[in-house]
Coordinates of C-alpha atoms and ligand atoms in Angstrom, one line a residue:
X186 CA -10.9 -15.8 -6.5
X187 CA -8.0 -18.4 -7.2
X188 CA -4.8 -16.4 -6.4
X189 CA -1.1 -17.7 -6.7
X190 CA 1.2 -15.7 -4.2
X191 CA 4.8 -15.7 -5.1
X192 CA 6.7 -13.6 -2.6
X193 CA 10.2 -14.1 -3.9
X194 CA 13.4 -13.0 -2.5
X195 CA 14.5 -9.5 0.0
X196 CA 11.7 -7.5 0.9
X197 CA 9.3 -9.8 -1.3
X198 CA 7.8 -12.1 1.8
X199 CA 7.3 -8.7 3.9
X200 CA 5.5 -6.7 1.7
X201 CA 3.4 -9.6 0.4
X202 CA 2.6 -10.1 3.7
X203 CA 1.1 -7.1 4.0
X204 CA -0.7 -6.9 1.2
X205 CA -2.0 -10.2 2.1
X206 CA -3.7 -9.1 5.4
X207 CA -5.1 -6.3 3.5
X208 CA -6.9 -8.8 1.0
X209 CA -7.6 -11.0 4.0
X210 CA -9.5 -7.6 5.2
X211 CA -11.4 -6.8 2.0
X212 CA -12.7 -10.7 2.3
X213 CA -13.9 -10.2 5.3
X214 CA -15.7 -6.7 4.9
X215 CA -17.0 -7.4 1.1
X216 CA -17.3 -11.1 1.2
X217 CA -14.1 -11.8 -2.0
X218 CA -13.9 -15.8 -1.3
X219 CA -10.5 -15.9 -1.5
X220 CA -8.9 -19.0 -3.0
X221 CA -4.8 -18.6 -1.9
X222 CA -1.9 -20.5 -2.9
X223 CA 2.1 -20.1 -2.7
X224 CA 4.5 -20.8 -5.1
X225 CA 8.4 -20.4 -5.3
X226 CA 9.7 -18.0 -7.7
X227 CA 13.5 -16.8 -8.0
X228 CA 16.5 -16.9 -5.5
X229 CA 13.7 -18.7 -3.1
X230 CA 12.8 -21.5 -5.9
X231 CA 16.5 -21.7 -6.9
X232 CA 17.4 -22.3 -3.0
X233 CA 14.9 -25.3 -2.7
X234 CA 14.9 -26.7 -6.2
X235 CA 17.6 -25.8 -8.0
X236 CA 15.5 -23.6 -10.7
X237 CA 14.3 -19.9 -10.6
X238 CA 11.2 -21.3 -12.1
X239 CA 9.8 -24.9 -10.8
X240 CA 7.2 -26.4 -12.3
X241 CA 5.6 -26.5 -9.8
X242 CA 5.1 -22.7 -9.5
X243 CA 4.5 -22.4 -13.8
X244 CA 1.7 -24.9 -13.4
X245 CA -0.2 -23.5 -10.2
X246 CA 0.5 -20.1 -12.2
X247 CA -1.6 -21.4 -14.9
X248 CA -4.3 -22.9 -12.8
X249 CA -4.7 -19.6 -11.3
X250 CA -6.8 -16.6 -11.7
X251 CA -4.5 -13.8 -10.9
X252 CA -1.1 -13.7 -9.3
X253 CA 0.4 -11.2 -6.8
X254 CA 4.2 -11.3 -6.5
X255 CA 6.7 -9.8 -4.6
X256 CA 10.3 -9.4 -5.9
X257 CA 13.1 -11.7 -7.0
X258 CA 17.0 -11.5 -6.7
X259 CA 19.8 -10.6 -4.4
X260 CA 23.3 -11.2 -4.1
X261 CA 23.2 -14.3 -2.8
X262 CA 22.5 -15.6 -6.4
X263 CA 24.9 -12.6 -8.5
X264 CA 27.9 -15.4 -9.1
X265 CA 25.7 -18.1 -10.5
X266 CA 25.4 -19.2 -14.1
X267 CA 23.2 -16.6 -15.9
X268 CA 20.5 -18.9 -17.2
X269 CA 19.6 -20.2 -13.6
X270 CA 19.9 -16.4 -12.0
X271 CA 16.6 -15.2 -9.9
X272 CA 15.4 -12.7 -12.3
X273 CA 15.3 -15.3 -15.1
X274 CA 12.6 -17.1 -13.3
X275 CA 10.5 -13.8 -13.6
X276 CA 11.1 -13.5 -17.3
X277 CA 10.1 -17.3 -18.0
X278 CA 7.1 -16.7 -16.3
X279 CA 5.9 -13.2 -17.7
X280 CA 7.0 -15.3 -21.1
X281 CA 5.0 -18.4 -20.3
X282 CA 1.9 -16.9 -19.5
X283 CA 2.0 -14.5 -22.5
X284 CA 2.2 -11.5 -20.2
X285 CA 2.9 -8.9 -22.4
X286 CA 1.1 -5.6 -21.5
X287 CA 2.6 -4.2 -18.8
X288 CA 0.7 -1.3 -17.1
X289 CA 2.7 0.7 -14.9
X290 CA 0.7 4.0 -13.1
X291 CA 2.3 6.8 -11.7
X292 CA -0.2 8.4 -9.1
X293 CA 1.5 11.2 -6.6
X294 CA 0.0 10.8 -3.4
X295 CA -0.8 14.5 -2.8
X296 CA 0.4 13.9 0.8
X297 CA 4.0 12.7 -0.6
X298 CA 4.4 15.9 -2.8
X299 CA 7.5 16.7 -0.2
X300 CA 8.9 13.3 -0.3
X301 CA 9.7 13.8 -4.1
X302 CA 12.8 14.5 -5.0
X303 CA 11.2 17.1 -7.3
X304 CA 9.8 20.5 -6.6
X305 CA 6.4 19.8 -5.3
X306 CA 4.8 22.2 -8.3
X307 CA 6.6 20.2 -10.7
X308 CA 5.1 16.7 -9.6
X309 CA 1.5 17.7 -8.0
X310 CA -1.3 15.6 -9.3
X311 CA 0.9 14.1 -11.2
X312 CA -0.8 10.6 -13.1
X313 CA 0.7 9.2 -15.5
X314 CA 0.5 5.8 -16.9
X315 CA 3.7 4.0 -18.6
X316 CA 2.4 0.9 -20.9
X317 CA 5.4 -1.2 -21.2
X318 CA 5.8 -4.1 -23.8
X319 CA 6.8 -7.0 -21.8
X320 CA 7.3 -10.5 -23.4
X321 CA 9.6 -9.4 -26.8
X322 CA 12.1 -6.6 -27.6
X323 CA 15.8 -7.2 -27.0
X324 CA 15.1 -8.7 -23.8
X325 CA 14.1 -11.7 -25.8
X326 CA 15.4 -11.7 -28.4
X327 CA 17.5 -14.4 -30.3
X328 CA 20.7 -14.3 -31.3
X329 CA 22.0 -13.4 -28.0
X330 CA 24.9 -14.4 -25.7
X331 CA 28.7 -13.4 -25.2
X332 CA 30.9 -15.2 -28.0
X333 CA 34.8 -15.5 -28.4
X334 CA 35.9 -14.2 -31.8
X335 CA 38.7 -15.2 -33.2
X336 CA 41.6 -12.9 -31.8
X337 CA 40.3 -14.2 -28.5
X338 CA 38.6 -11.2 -27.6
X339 CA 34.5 -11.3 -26.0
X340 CA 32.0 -10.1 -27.6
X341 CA 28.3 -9.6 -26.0
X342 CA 25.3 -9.4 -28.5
X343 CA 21.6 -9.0 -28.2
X344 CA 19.1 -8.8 -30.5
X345 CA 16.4 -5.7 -30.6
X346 CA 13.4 -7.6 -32.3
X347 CA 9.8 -6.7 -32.6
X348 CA 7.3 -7.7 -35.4
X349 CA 4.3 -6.3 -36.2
X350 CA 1.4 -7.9 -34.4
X351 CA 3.6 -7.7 -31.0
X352 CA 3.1 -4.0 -31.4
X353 CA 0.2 -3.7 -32.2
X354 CA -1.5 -5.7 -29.3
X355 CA 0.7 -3.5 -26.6
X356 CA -0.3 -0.4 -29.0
X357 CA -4.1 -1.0 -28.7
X358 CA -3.4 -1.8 -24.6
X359 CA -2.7 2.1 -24.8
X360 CA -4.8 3.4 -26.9
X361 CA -7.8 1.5 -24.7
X362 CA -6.2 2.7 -21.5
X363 CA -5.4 6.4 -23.1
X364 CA -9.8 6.2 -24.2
X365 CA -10.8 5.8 -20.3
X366 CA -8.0 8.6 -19.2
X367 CA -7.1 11.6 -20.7
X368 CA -7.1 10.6 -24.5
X369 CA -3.6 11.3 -24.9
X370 CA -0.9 8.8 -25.9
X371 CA 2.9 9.6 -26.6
X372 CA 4.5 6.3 -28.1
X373 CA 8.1 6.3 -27.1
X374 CA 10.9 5.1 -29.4
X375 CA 14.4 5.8 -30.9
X376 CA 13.2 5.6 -34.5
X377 CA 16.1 8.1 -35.5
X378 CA 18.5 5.5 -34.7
X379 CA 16.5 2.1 -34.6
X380 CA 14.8 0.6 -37.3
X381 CA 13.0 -1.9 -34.8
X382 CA 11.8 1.3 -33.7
X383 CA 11.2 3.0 -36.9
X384 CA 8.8 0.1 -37.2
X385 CA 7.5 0.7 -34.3
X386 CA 6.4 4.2 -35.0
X387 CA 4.6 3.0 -38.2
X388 CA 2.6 1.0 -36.8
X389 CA 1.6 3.1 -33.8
X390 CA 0.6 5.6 -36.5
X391 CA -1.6 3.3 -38.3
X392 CA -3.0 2.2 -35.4
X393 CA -4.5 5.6 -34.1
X394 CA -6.7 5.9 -37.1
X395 CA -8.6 3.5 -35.2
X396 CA -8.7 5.4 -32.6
X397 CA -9.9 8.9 -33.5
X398 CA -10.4 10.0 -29.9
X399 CA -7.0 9.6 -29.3
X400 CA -4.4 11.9 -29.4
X401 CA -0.9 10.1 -30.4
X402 CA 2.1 11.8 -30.2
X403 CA 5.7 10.8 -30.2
X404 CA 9.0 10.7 -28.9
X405 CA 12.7 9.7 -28.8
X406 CA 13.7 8.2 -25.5
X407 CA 16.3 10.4 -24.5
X408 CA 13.8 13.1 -24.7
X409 CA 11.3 11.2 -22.9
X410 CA 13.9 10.8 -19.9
X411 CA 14.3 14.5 -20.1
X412 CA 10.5 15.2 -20.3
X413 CA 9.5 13.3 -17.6
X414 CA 11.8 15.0 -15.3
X415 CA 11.5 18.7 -16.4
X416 CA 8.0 18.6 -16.8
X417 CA 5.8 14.7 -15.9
X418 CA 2.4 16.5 -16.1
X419 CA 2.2 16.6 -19.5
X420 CA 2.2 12.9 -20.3
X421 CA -0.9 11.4 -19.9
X422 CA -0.3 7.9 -21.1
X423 CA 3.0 6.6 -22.0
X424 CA 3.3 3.2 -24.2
X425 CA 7.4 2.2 -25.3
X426 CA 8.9 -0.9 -25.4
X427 CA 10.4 -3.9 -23.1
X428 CA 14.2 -1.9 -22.4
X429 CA 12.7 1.9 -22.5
X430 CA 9.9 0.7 -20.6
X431 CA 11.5 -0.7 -17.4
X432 CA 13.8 2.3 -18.0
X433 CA 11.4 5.1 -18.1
X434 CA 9.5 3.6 -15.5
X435 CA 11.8 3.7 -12.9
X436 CA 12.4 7.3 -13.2
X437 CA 8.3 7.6 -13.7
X438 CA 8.3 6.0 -10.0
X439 CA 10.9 8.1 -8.2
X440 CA 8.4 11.3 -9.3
X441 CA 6.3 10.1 -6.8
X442 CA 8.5 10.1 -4.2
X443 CA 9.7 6.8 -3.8
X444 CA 9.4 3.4 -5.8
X445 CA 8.0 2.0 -3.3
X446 CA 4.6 3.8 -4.3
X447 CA 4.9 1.7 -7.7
X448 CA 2.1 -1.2 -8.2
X449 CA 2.1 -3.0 -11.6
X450 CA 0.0 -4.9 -13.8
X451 CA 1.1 -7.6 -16.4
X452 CA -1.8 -8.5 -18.5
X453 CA -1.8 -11.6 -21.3
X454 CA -4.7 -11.3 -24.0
X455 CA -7.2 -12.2 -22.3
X456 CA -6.8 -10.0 -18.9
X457 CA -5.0 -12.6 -16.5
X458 CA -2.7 -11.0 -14.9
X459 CA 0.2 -11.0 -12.5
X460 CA 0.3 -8.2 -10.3
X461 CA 4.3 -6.6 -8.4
X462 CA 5.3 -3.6 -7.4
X463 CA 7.9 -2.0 -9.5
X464 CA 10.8 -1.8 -6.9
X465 CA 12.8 -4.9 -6.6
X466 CA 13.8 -7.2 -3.8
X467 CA 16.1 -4.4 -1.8
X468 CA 18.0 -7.0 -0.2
X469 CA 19.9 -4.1 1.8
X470 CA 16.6 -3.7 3.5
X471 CA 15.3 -6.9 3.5
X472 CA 14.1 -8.7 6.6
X473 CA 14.8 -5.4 8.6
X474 CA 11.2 -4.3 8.8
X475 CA 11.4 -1.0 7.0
X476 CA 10.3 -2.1 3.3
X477 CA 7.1 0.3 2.2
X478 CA 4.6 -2.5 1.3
X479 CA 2.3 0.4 -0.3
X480 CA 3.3 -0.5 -3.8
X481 CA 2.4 -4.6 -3.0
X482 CA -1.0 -3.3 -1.6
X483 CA -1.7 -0.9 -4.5
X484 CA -0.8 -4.2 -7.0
X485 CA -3.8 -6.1 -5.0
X486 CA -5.6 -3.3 -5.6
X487 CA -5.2 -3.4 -9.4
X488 CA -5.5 -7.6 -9.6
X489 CA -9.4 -7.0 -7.7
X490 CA -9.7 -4.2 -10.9
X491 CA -8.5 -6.0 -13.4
X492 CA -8.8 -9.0 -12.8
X493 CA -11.3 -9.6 -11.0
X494 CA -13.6 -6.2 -12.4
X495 CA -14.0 -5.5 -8.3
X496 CA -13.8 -1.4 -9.3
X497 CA -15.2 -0.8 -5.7
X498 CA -13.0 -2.9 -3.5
X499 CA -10.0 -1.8 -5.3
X500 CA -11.0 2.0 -4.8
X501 CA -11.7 1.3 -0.8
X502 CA -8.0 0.0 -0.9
X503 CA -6.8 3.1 -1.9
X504 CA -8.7 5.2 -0.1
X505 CA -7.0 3.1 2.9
X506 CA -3.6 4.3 1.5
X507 CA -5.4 8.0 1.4
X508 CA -6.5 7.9 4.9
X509 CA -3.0 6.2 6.5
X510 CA -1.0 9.0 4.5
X511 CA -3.1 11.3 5.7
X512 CA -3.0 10.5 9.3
X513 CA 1.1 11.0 8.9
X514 CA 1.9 7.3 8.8
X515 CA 5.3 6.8 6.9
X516 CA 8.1 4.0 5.8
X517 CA 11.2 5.1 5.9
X518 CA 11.5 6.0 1.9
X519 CA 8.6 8.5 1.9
X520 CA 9.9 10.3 5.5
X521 CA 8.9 14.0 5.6
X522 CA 9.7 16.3 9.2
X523 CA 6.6 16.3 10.7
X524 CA 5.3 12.5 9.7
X525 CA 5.5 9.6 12.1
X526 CA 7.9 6.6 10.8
X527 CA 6.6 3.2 11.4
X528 CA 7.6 -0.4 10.2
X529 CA 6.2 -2.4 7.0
X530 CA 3.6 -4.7 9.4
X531 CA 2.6 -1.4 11.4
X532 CA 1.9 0.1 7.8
X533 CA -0.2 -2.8 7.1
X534 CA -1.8 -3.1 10.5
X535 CA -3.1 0.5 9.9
X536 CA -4.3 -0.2 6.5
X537 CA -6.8 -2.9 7.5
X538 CA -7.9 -1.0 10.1
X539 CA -8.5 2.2 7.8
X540 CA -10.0 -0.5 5.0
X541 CA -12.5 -2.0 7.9
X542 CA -13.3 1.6 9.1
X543 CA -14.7 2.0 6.2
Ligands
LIG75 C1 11.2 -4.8 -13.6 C2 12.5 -5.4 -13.2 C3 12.8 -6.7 -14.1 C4 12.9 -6.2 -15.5 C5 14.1 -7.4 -13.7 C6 14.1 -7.8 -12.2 C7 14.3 -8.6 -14.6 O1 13.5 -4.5 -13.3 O2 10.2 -5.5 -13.5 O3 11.2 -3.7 -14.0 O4 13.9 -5.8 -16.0 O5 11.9 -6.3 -16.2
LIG76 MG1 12.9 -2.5 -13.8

């Protein structure tokens, strides 16, 4: 298994440390054979070489299998010019590899049903997934930039762009991931004000003719926030756009009680993938010992299942996160009276040992 490990910036190099023991585990109790390199990626890359993304790091990406990444950014790197910032190092590289379906589960943790900010009824057993278009949209697209008109006054544009075939590769993403879950997609747009979304919602509805066994519903993204905080359970799986996405699936992640639960999946068309968790680099944190590094372990977890079709090693990793919940073990986000705090390598020490267990 050829993996590139980027840990990035903040809380990145901590929590892919963790998640690193816990793949060195799994080697050793299911025999992986583990290929591992490193790569720069963000304020880290930009620090040593002047660019968020070397090419260094874009061709070791390609020569790879899977990728497991940490997080990018941090104040260090706000005042600089905006085409050289961290987080522009992640989009290049989601964008060079072709990286567009971006699968984003919600799982509640039965054991972190009080660590929600919601009423426990309204989030247990929550399990949703959020299928997030990641490689077009307004995030990409062209023209874009901050012009001076004439009067002298600034003017920031972007452009909302998507054309057919995008959506209907991230639309058949869902319906395939909707046919081995709970046949239920909601497609997730703003096609009373957007045409890019009105197209959108066409051809979501001539895709599902394809998929009988389906059911496709849809919504308007305001609504959608709304939904998913009134009442989660009743989304199944969730498949929107670049800008709704990372939107919706922020909120999504604070349902189960902290982001810091959130693993991710970026997927190009042929299944290669580059696996983070959802929160970012939490620079007020970093370095301090008290990052979760759940959500990097659960992203491990999804690269042995997706990419590498290891179902059964990825389902003794998170029976690992079961049994650690379970015995009370707890990062500082997902605290509850009762629990026993302990720091991100303590988390991880625990995890091997509950993964080795058996
Ligand atoms: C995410 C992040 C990124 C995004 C940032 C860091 C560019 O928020 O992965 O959700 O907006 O896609
Ligand atoms: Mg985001």
């Amino acid at each position: 298994m050829k993996i590139l490990i980027l840990p990035g910036d903040g809380i990145g190099p901590e929590v892919v440390a963790e998640a690193l023991k816990v793949l060195r585990a799994a080697d050793r109790r299911f025999g992986l054979g583990l290929e591992l390199s490193e790569g720069l990626l963000g304020g880290a890359a930009i620090d040593a070489c002047g660019k968020p993304l070397p090419d260094e790091t874009l061709a070791k990406a390609r020569a790879a299998e899977a990728i497991l990444l940490g997080a990018v950014g941090g104040p260090k790197w706000d005042n600089i010019e905006r085409a050289l910032r961290p987080e522009k190092g992640l989009l290049a590289i989601r964008a060079e590899l072709g990286l567009f379906g971006n699968l984003r589960p919600a799982i509640l943790y039965p054991q972190l049903a009080g660590a929600s900010a919601l009423k426990a009824e309204v989030v247990a057993g929550l399990d949703i997934l959020i299928v997030r278009e990641l490689t077009g949209g307004i995030y990409f697209g062209e023209p874009r930039g901050i012009r001076t008109l004439e009067n002298g006054e600034r003017q920031g544009f972007n452009t909302d762009i998507y054309s057919e075939s995008e959506i209907r590769r991230i639309g058949r993403v869902a319906f395939e991931a909707a046919r081995k879950r709970g046949r239920r997609l909601c497609s997730v747009d703003k096609a009373n004000v957007l045409e890019v979304t009105v197209l959108w919602r066409e051809v979501m509805t001539e895709l599902a003719a394809e998929y009988p066994d389906v059911e496709l519903s849809h919504m308007y993204v305001d609504n959608a926030a709304m939904q998913l905080v009134r009442a989660p359970k009743q989304f199944d799986v969730v498949v929107t756009g670049n800008l709704f996405g990372d939107i919706l699936s922020d909120a999504a992640a604070m349902l189960t009680g902290s982001i810091g639960m959130l693993p991710s999946a970026s997927l190009d068309v042929n299944g290669k993938g580059m696996y983070e968790p959802v929160h970012g680099s939490a620079p007020d944190i970093a370095g301090q010992g008290k990052a979760n590094p759940l959500a990097t372990v659960l992203s491990a977890a999804m690269m042995l299942r997706y990419s590498f079709g290891k179902a059964e090693v990825a389902d003794a990793i998170e029976r690992a996160v079961g049994t650690v919940l379970d015995a009370g073990l707890r990062t500082g986000d997902i605290m509850t009276p009762g629990c026993r705090q302990v720091d991100t390598a303590s988390m991880g020490d625990a995890l091997c040992e509950a993964l080795l267990a058996g």
